[in-house]
Coordinates of C-alpha atoms and ligand atoms in Angstrom, one line a residue:
M1 CA 34.6 19.4 27.7
P2 CA 35.1 21.5 24.5
A3 CA 32.0 23.6 23.6
T4 CA 29.8 22.4 20.8
P5 CA 27.5 24.8 18.9
E6 CA 23.9 24.9 19.9
V7 CA 21.7 22.0 18.6
Q8 CA 19.1 22.7 15.9
T9 CA 16.6 20.2 17.0
G10 CA 15.1 18.3 14.0
L11 CA 17.9 20.0 11.9
E12 CA 15.5 22.8 11.4
D13 CA 16.9 25.4 8.9
V14 CA 20.2 23.6 8.7
V15 CA 21.6 23.7 5.2
A16 CA 23.0 20.2 4.6
A17 CA 23.6 19.9 0.9
T18 CA 23.5 21.8 -2.4
T19 CA 21.1 20.6 -5.0
R20 CA 19.9 21.5 -8.5
I21 CA 16.9 19.2 -8.3
C22 CA 14.4 21.0 -6.2
F23 CA 13.8 24.4 -4.5
I24 CA 11.1 25.2 -2.0
D25 CA 10.2 28.8 -1.2
G26 CA 8.4 28.3 2.0
K27 CA 7.4 31.9 2.4
Q28 CA 5.9 32.4 -1.1
G29 CA 4.6 28.8 -1.3
R30 CA 6.5 27.9 -4.4
L31 CA 8.0 24.6 -5.4
I32 CA 10.4 24.3 -8.3
Y33 CA 11.9 21.2 -10.0
E34 CA 15.1 22.0 -12.0
G35 CA 13.9 25.5 -12.6
Y36 CA 10.3 24.7 -13.5
D37 CA 7.3 25.8 -11.3
I38 CA 5.4 22.8 -10.0
R39 CA 2.1 24.5 -11.2
D40 CA 3.3 24.4 -14.8
L41 CA 4.6 20.8 -14.5
A42 CA 1.4 19.6 -12.9
A43 CA -0.8 21.3 -15.5
R44 CA 1.2 20.5 -18.6
S45 CA 3.7 17.7 -18.0
T46 CA 3.7 14.0 -17.2
F47 CA 5.5 11.8 -14.6
E48 CA 7.7 10.4 -17.4
E49 CA 8.7 14.0 -18.5
V50 CA 9.5 14.9 -14.9
A51 CA 11.5 11.7 -14.5
H52 CA 13.7 12.8 -17.4
L53 CA 13.9 16.3 -15.9
L54 CA 15.0 15.2 -12.5
W55 CA 17.5 12.6 -13.7
Y56 CA 19.1 14.5 -16.6
G57 CA 18.4 18.1 -15.7
R58 CA 16.2 19.0 -18.7
L59 CA 12.8 18.2 -20.1
P60 CA 12.9 15.5 -22.8
T61 CA 12.5 15.8 -26.5
S62 CA 9.7 13.6 -28.0
A63 CA 12.3 11.0 -29.0
Q64 CA 13.8 11.0 -25.5
L65 CA 10.4 10.7 -23.9
A66 CA 9.5 7.8 -26.2
E67 CA 12.7 6.1 -25.3
L68 CA 12.2 6.5 -21.6
K69 CA 8.6 5.2 -21.8
A70 CA 9.8 2.1 -23.6
R71 CA 12.5 1.6 -21.0
F72 CA 9.9 1.8 -18.2
A73 CA 7.7 -0.7 -20.0
E74 CA 10.6 -3.1 -20.4
L75 CA 11.6 -2.9 -16.7
R76 CA 8.2 -3.7 -15.2
T77 CA 8.6 -7.4 -14.8
L78 CA 9.9 -8.8 -11.5
P79 CA 12.4 -11.7 -11.4
S80 CA 10.1 -14.8 -11.0
A81 CA 11.9 -15.9 -7.8
L82 CA 11.2 -12.5 -6.2
A83 CA 7.5 -12.6 -7.3
E84 CA 7.3 -16.0 -5.7
R85 CA 8.9 -14.7 -2.6
I86 CA 6.4 -11.8 -2.3
D87 CA 3.7 -14.4 -2.6
T88 CA 5.0 -16.1 0.6
L89 CA 4.9 -12.9 2.7
P90 CA 2.0 -12.5 5.2
I91 CA -1.0 -10.8 3.5
S92 CA -1.6 -9.0 6.8
A93 CA 1.7 -7.2 6.5
N94 CA 2.0 -3.4 6.1
P95 CA 2.5 -2.8 2.4
M96 CA 5.4 -0.4 3.2
D97 CA 7.1 -3.3 4.9
I98 CA 6.5 -5.4 1.7
L99 CA 7.9 -2.6 -0.4
R100 CA 11.0 -2.2 1.7
T101 CA 11.6 -6.0 1.8
A102 CA 11.0 -6.3 -2.0
V103 CA 13.4 -3.5 -3.0
S104 CA 16.1 -4.8 -0.6
S105 CA 15.6 -8.3 -2.1
L106 CA 15.6 -7.1 -5.7
A107 CA 19.2 -5.9 -5.2
L108 CA 20.2 -9.5 -4.8
F109 CA 19.1 -10.3 -8.3
E110 CA 20.6 -7.1 -9.9
P111 CA 24.2 -6.7 -8.9
E112 CA 25.0 -4.6 -11.9
E113 CA 22.5 -1.8 -11.0
T114 CA 23.6 -1.8 -7.4
R115 CA 27.1 -0.6 -8.2
P116 CA 27.3 2.9 -6.8
G117 CA 28.2 5.6 -9.3
P118 CA 26.9 7.0 -12.6
S119 CA 25.8 3.6 -13.8
S120 CA 23.1 3.7 -11.1
I121 CA 20.8 5.5 -13.6
G122 CA 19.9 2.0 -14.8
G123 CA 18.9 1.0 -11.2
A124 CA 17.0 4.3 -10.9
Q125 CA 14.9 3.5 -14.0
R126 CA 14.4 0.0 -12.8
L127 CA 13.1 1.0 -9.4
V128 CA 10.7 3.6 -10.8
A129 CA 9.4 1.1 -13.3
V130 CA 9.0 -1.8 -10.9
L131 CA 7.5 -0.4 -7.7
P132 CA 3.9 -0.5 -9.1
T133 CA 4.5 -4.2 -10.0
I134 CA 5.6 -5.0 -6.4
L135 CA 2.5 -3.3 -5.0
G136 CA 0.3 -5.1 -7.5
Q137 CA 1.9 -8.5 -6.9
F138 CA 1.2 -8.1 -3.1
H139 CA -2.2 -6.3 -3.2
R140 CA -3.8 -8.5 -5.8
R141 CA -3.0 -11.6 -3.8
R142 CA -4.8 -10.0 -0.8
V143 CA -7.9 -9.6 -2.9
R144 CA -7.5 -13.0 -4.7
R145 CA -6.8 -11.6 -8.1
P146 CA -4.1 -12.6 -10.6
A147 CA -0.7 -10.8 -10.6
P148 CA -0.4 -7.8 -13.0
E149 CA 0.8 -8.1 -16.6
P150 CA 3.5 -5.5 -17.7
R151 CA 1.0 -3.6 -20.0
P152 CA 3.7 -1.7 -22.0
E153 CA 1.1 0.6 -23.6
L154 CA 0.2 2.2 -20.2
S155 CA 1.8 5.3 -18.8
Q156 CA 3.4 4.8 -15.3
A157 CA 0.3 6.5 -13.7
A158 CA -2.1 4.3 -15.6
Y159 CA 0.0 1.2 -14.9
L160 CA 0.1 2.0 -11.2
L161 CA -3.7 2.2 -11.1
Y162 CA -4.1 -0.9 -13.2
C163 CA -1.8 -2.8 -10.7
L164 CA -3.8 -1.6 -7.7
L165 CA -7.3 -1.7 -9.0
D166 CA -7.1 -4.7 -11.4
R167 CA -9.1 -2.8 -14.0
E168 CA -8.6 -0.2 -16.8
P169 CA -8.4 3.3 -15.2
T170 CA -10.5 6.0 -16.9
E171 CA -8.7 8.9 -18.5
L172 CA -9.6 11.3 -15.7
E173 CA -8.3 8.8 -13.1
S174 CA -5.1 8.3 -14.9
R175 CA -4.6 12.1 -15.3
A176 CA -5.4 12.6 -11.6
M177 CA -2.8 10.0 -10.6
D178 CA -0.3 11.4 -13.1
V179 CA -0.6 14.9 -11.4
A180 CA -0.3 13.3 -8.0
L181 CA 2.9 11.5 -9.1
V182 CA 4.3 14.7 -10.5
L183 CA 3.5 16.6 -7.3
H184 CA 5.0 14.0 -5.0
A185 CA 8.1 13.2 -7.1
D186 CA 10.5 15.4 -5.1
H187 CA 10.7 17.8 -2.2
E188 CA 14.3 18.8 -1.5
L189 CA 15.7 17.4 1.8
N190 CA 12.6 15.9 3.2
A191 CA 13.3 13.1 5.8
S192 CA 13.2 10.2 3.4
T193 CA 15.3 11.9 0.8
F194 CA 17.8 12.9 3.4
S195 CA 18.1 9.3 4.6
A196 CA 18.6 8.2 1.0
R197 CA 21.4 10.7 0.6
V198 CA 23.0 9.8 4.0
T199 CA 23.1 6.1 2.8
A200 CA 24.5 7.1 -0.6
S201 CA 27.1 9.3 1.0
T202 CA 28.8 6.2 2.5
L203 CA 29.2 5.0 -1.1
S204 CA 26.6 2.4 -0.5
D205 CA 24.4 1.3 -3.4
L206 CA 21.2 2.8 -4.8
Y207 CA 19.0 0.0 -3.7
S208 CA 20.2 0.3 -0.1
A209 CA 19.6 4.1 -0.2
V210 CA 16.0 3.5 -1.5
T211 CA 15.4 0.8 1.2
S212 CA 16.5 3.4 3.9
A213 CA 14.2 6.0 2.3
I214 CA 11.1 3.6 2.3
G215 CA 11.6 2.9 6.0
T216 CA 11.7 6.7 6.7
L217 CA 8.7 7.5 4.6
K218 CA 6.6 4.9 6.5
G219 CA 6.3 7.2 9.5
P220 CA 3.0 9.0 10.1
L221 CA 4.6 12.4 10.4
H222 CA 6.0 12.0 6.8
G223 CA 4.3 9.6 4.4
G224 CA 1.5 8.3 6.5
A225 CA -0.5 11.5 7.1
N226 CA -3.1 11.2 4.2
E227 CA -4.3 7.8 5.5
R228 CA -4.9 9.5 8.9
V229 CA -6.8 12.3 7.2
M230 CA -9.3 9.8 5.8
E231 CA -9.7 8.3 9.4
L232 CA -10.5 11.9 10.6
L233 CA -13.1 12.3 7.8
D234 CA -14.7 9.0 8.9
E235 CA -14.7 10.1 12.5
I236 CA -16.3 13.5 11.6
G237 CA -19.0 11.9 9.4
S238 CA -20.9 15.0 8.3
V239 CA -19.9 18.7 7.6
D240 CA -21.9 19.9 10.6
R241 CA -19.8 17.9 13.0
A242 CA -16.4 19.1 11.6
E243 CA -16.0 22.0 14.0
E244 CA -16.8 20.1 17.1
V245 CA -14.5 17.1 16.3
V246 CA -11.6 19.3 15.2
K247 CA -11.8 21.6 18.2
A248 CA -12.0 18.7 20.6
K249 CA -8.8 17.3 19.1
L250 CA -7.0 20.6 19.3
A251 CA -8.1 21.0 22.9
R252 CA -6.5 17.6 23.6
H253 CA -3.3 18.9 21.8
E254 CA -3.7 16.3 19.1
R255 CA -2.2 17.0 15.7
I256 CA -4.6 17.4 12.8
M257 CA -3.0 15.4 9.9
G258 CA -2.6 17.1 6.6
F259 CA -1.8 20.5 8.2
G260 CA 1.5 22.3 9.0
H261 CA 4.8 21.9 7.4
R262 CA 8.4 22.4 8.4
V263 CA 9.3 24.5 5.4
Y264 CA 6.0 26.1 4.1
K265 CA 4.7 29.0 6.2
V266 CA 1.9 29.5 3.7
E267 CA -0.3 27.0 1.8
D268 CA 1.7 24.1 0.2
P269 CA 1.2 24.7 -3.6
R270 CA 0.7 20.9 -4.0
A271 CA -2.4 21.2 -1.7
T272 CA -3.8 23.9 -3.9
I273 CA -3.5 21.7 -6.9
L274 CA -4.8 18.6 -5.2
R275 CA -7.8 20.5 -3.8
E276 CA -8.9 21.1 -7.3
W277 CA -8.4 17.4 -8.3
S278 CA -10.4 16.3 -5.2
R279 CA -13.2 18.5 -6.5
K280 CA -12.9 17.3 -10.1
V281 CA -12.7 13.6 -9.2
G282 CA -15.6 14.1 -6.7
E283 CA -17.7 15.7 -9.3
S284 CA -17.1 13.0 -11.8
R285 CA -18.3 10.5 -9.2
G286 CA -21.2 12.7 -8.1
N287 CA -19.7 12.6 -4.6
L288 CA -18.4 15.8 -3.2
R289 CA -18.6 14.7 0.4
Y290 CA -14.9 14.4 1.1
Y291 CA -14.2 17.7 -0.7
E292 CA -16.9 19.5 1.4
L293 CA -15.7 18.0 4.7
L294 CA -12.1 18.9 3.9
R295 CA -13.0 22.5 3.1
R296 CA -14.8 22.8 6.4
V297 CA -11.9 21.2 8.3
E298 CA -9.5 23.6 6.6
E299 CA -11.6 26.6 7.8
V300 CA -11.7 25.4 11.4
V301 CA -7.9 24.5 11.6
H302 CA -6.9 27.8 10.0
R303 CA -9.1 29.8 12.3
E304 CA -8.1 28.0 15.5
K305 CA -4.4 27.3 14.8
G306 CA -3.4 29.4 11.8
L307 CA -2.2 26.3 10.1
Y308 CA -2.3 25.7 6.3
P309 CA -2.9 22.4 4.4
N310 CA 0.0 20.4 3.2
V311 CA 0.1 17.9 0.3
D312 CA -1.5 15.2 2.4
L313 CA -4.8 16.9 3.1
Y314 CA -6.4 16.3 -0.3
S315 CA -4.4 13.4 -1.8
G316 CA -6.2 10.7 0.2
S317 CA -9.6 11.9 -0.9
V318 CA -8.5 11.6 -4.6
Y319 CA -7.1 8.1 -4.0
S320 CA -10.2 7.0 -2.1
L321 CA -12.6 8.2 -4.8
I322 CA -10.6 6.3 -7.4
G323 CA -10.9 3.2 -5.2
I324 CA -7.4 2.8 -3.8
P325 CA -7.4 1.1 -0.4
H326 CA -6.2 3.4 2.4
D327 CA -3.1 1.3 3.4
L328 CA -1.8 1.8 -0.1
F329 CA -1.6 5.6 0.1
T330 CA 1.9 5.7 1.5
P331 CA 3.1 3.1 -1.0
V332 CA 1.6 5.2 -3.8
F333 CA 3.6 8.2 -2.4
A334 CA 6.7 5.9 -2.5
A335 CA 6.0 5.0 -6.2
S336 CA 6.4 8.7 -7.0
R337 CA 9.0 9.8 -4.5
V338 CA 11.3 7.0 -5.6
L339 CA 12.0 9.3 -8.5
G340 CA 13.3 12.0 -6.2
W341 CA 15.2 9.6 -4.0
T342 CA 17.1 8.2 -7.0
A343 CA 17.8 11.7 -8.5
H344 CA 19.2 12.8 -5.2
V345 CA 21.3 9.6 -4.8
L346 CA 22.8 10.2 -8.3
E347 CA 23.5 13.8 -7.3
E348 CA 25.1 12.6 -4.1
Y349 CA 27.4 10.3 -6.0
R350 CA 28.5 13.2 -8.2
D351 CA 29.2 15.6 -5.2
L352 CA 30.2 12.9 -2.8
R353 CA 31.2 13.8 0.8
L354 CA 30.3 11.5 3.7
I355 CA 27.4 13.0 5.6
R356 CA 28.3 12.8 9.3
P357 CA 27.1 15.5 11.6
V358 CA 28.0 15.8 15.3
A359 CA 25.9 15.6 18.4
K360 CA 26.0 17.7 21.5
Y361 CA 26.9 15.3 24.4
V362 CA 24.7 15.7 27.4
G363 CA 25.7 12.6 29.3
A364 CA 28.1 12.1 32.2
L365 CA 31.9 12.2 32.0
D366 CA 34.7 10.5 34.0
L367 CA 32.6 7.9 35.8
P368 CA 34.8 5.5 37.7
Y369 CA 34.5 2.0 36.2
V370 CA 32.6 -0.4 38.5
P371 CA 33.5 -4.2 38.2
I372 CA 30.4 -6.3 37.4
G373 CA 30.4 -8.1 40.8
E374 CA 30.2 -4.7 42.6
R375 CA 27.3 -3.3 40.6
H376 CA 23.8 -3.1 42.1
Ligands
LIG1 N1 -2.0 20.0 14.1 C1 -2.0 20.7 15.2 N2 -0.9 21.4 15.6 C2 0.1 21.4 14.8 C3 0.2 20.8 13.6 C4 -1.0 20.0 13.2 N3 -1.0 19.4 12.1 N4 1.4 21.0 13.0 C5 2.1 21.7 13.9 N5 1.3 22.0 15.0 C6 1.7 22.8 16.1 C7 2.5 22.0 17.1 O1 1.7 21.4 18.0 C8 3.4 23.1 17.7 O2 2.6 23.8 18.6 P1 3.2 24.3 20.0 O3 4.4 25.2 19.7 O4 2.1 24.9 20.7 O5 3.7 23.0 20.7 C9 3.7 24.0 16.5 O6 2.6 23.8 15.6 C10 5.0 23.7 15.8 O7 5.0 22.3 15.5 P2 6.3 21.4 15.2 O8 6.0 20.0 15.4 O9 7.5 22.0 16.0 O10 6.5 21.7 13.7 P3 7.4 20.9 12.8 O11 8.0 21.8 11.8 O12 8.4 20.1 13.5 O13 6.4 19.8 12.2 C11 5.0 18.6 10.8 C12 6.0 19.7 10.9 C13 5.7 17.3 11.4 C14 4.6 18.3 9.4 C15 3.8 19.0 11.7 O14 3.2 20.1 11.1 C16 2.8 17.8 11.8 O15 2.9 17.0 12.6 N6 1.7 17.8 10.8 C17 0.8 16.8 10.8 C18 1.4 15.6 10.1 C19 1.4 15.8 8.6 O16 0.4 16.3 8.0 N7 2.5 15.4 7.9 C20 2.7 15.5 6.5 C21 3.7 16.5 6.2 S1 4.0 16.7 4.5 C22 4.9 15.4 4.1 O17 5.7 14.9 4.8 C23 4.6 14.8 2.8

């Protein structure tokens, strides 16, 4: 058998694409979108500005920003047949399954936007605008509240909160969510973006690529970790028990969610920013319990394993304090990352080459064929 090169399990360190969208310096702990440091974007920009940046490669002028905001507002309404369909799905379903089904179904109503190529920018805007509506349509039925209205005056962050909470978010809550959306919008070739690019590389459509990505994000090693962080905090209960609970888990070789990263060898810069937001939102509520617990967990995990926090360590505490149910954390991640997925799909269409790696075969060769009647 001809020799195949050694396998990089998990494709670790394999360079699989060129991109202008996002750069991660894992050694310095830097994250860059289209040339701009995430710390500047999180402090000074909005999700809408970042959307313009990732799709068009430059920050918008005031007029371009106003146009994009108006476009999002216009695109928030679901086709009534799809809204009715979502209302027939089981309320016990995992919201990520609802999101995946709804995006896949939406494609049936929007054949224009599904045509692969540059025109997919319309589909990209549509998906970013409508994901909060899908989540609101589903979640509000679970809590017996009416479906959301389009609310054109709200930013995407405020609209997402309004859809999920069925109330007007405060300015601090909207800003916290806006920062979270900016921080989660893209992360180079993470697993879900890679799956979106693989799907797009076959010249399949944008909605199919985003459907693949939602399925990939659902896994606890990728999008589901912040929900598990909150379970850990519930299990720990009080700061004085953190050390004992974390050490017992590590002794059983369990992973502590919200720590470690394939690319960052130092602290994830998104965790640094969200730590501050966890404190800020906690202070505004007069409740620093999560923040203090997480600080203690951080200390123990770093001392015992040398691991640093990733983006998922503090995000769940921010969402919980705002009142977002835990099973909507990964869907909130999707409502932001859909921006990165669509930007990467558009880039993939521009630089198209079918993504098709090879595998190292480790099975048998030349087995004699045994007729069915002679098998046992
Ligand atoms: N807790 C305990 N040990 C860990 C953790 C962790 N969170 N992360 C890595 N390790 C240990 C592993 O057990 C392994 O130790 P060993 O060599 O003694 O067996 C070593 O560190 C290397 O781990 P790998 O799984 O090979 O590292 P990889 O780069 O494949 O994993 C990953 C990265 C999946 C994120 C991992 O750190 C992890 O499982 N973290 C917890 C889940 C999590 O927080 N996911 C969110 C990531 S960010 C995002 O997707 C948005």
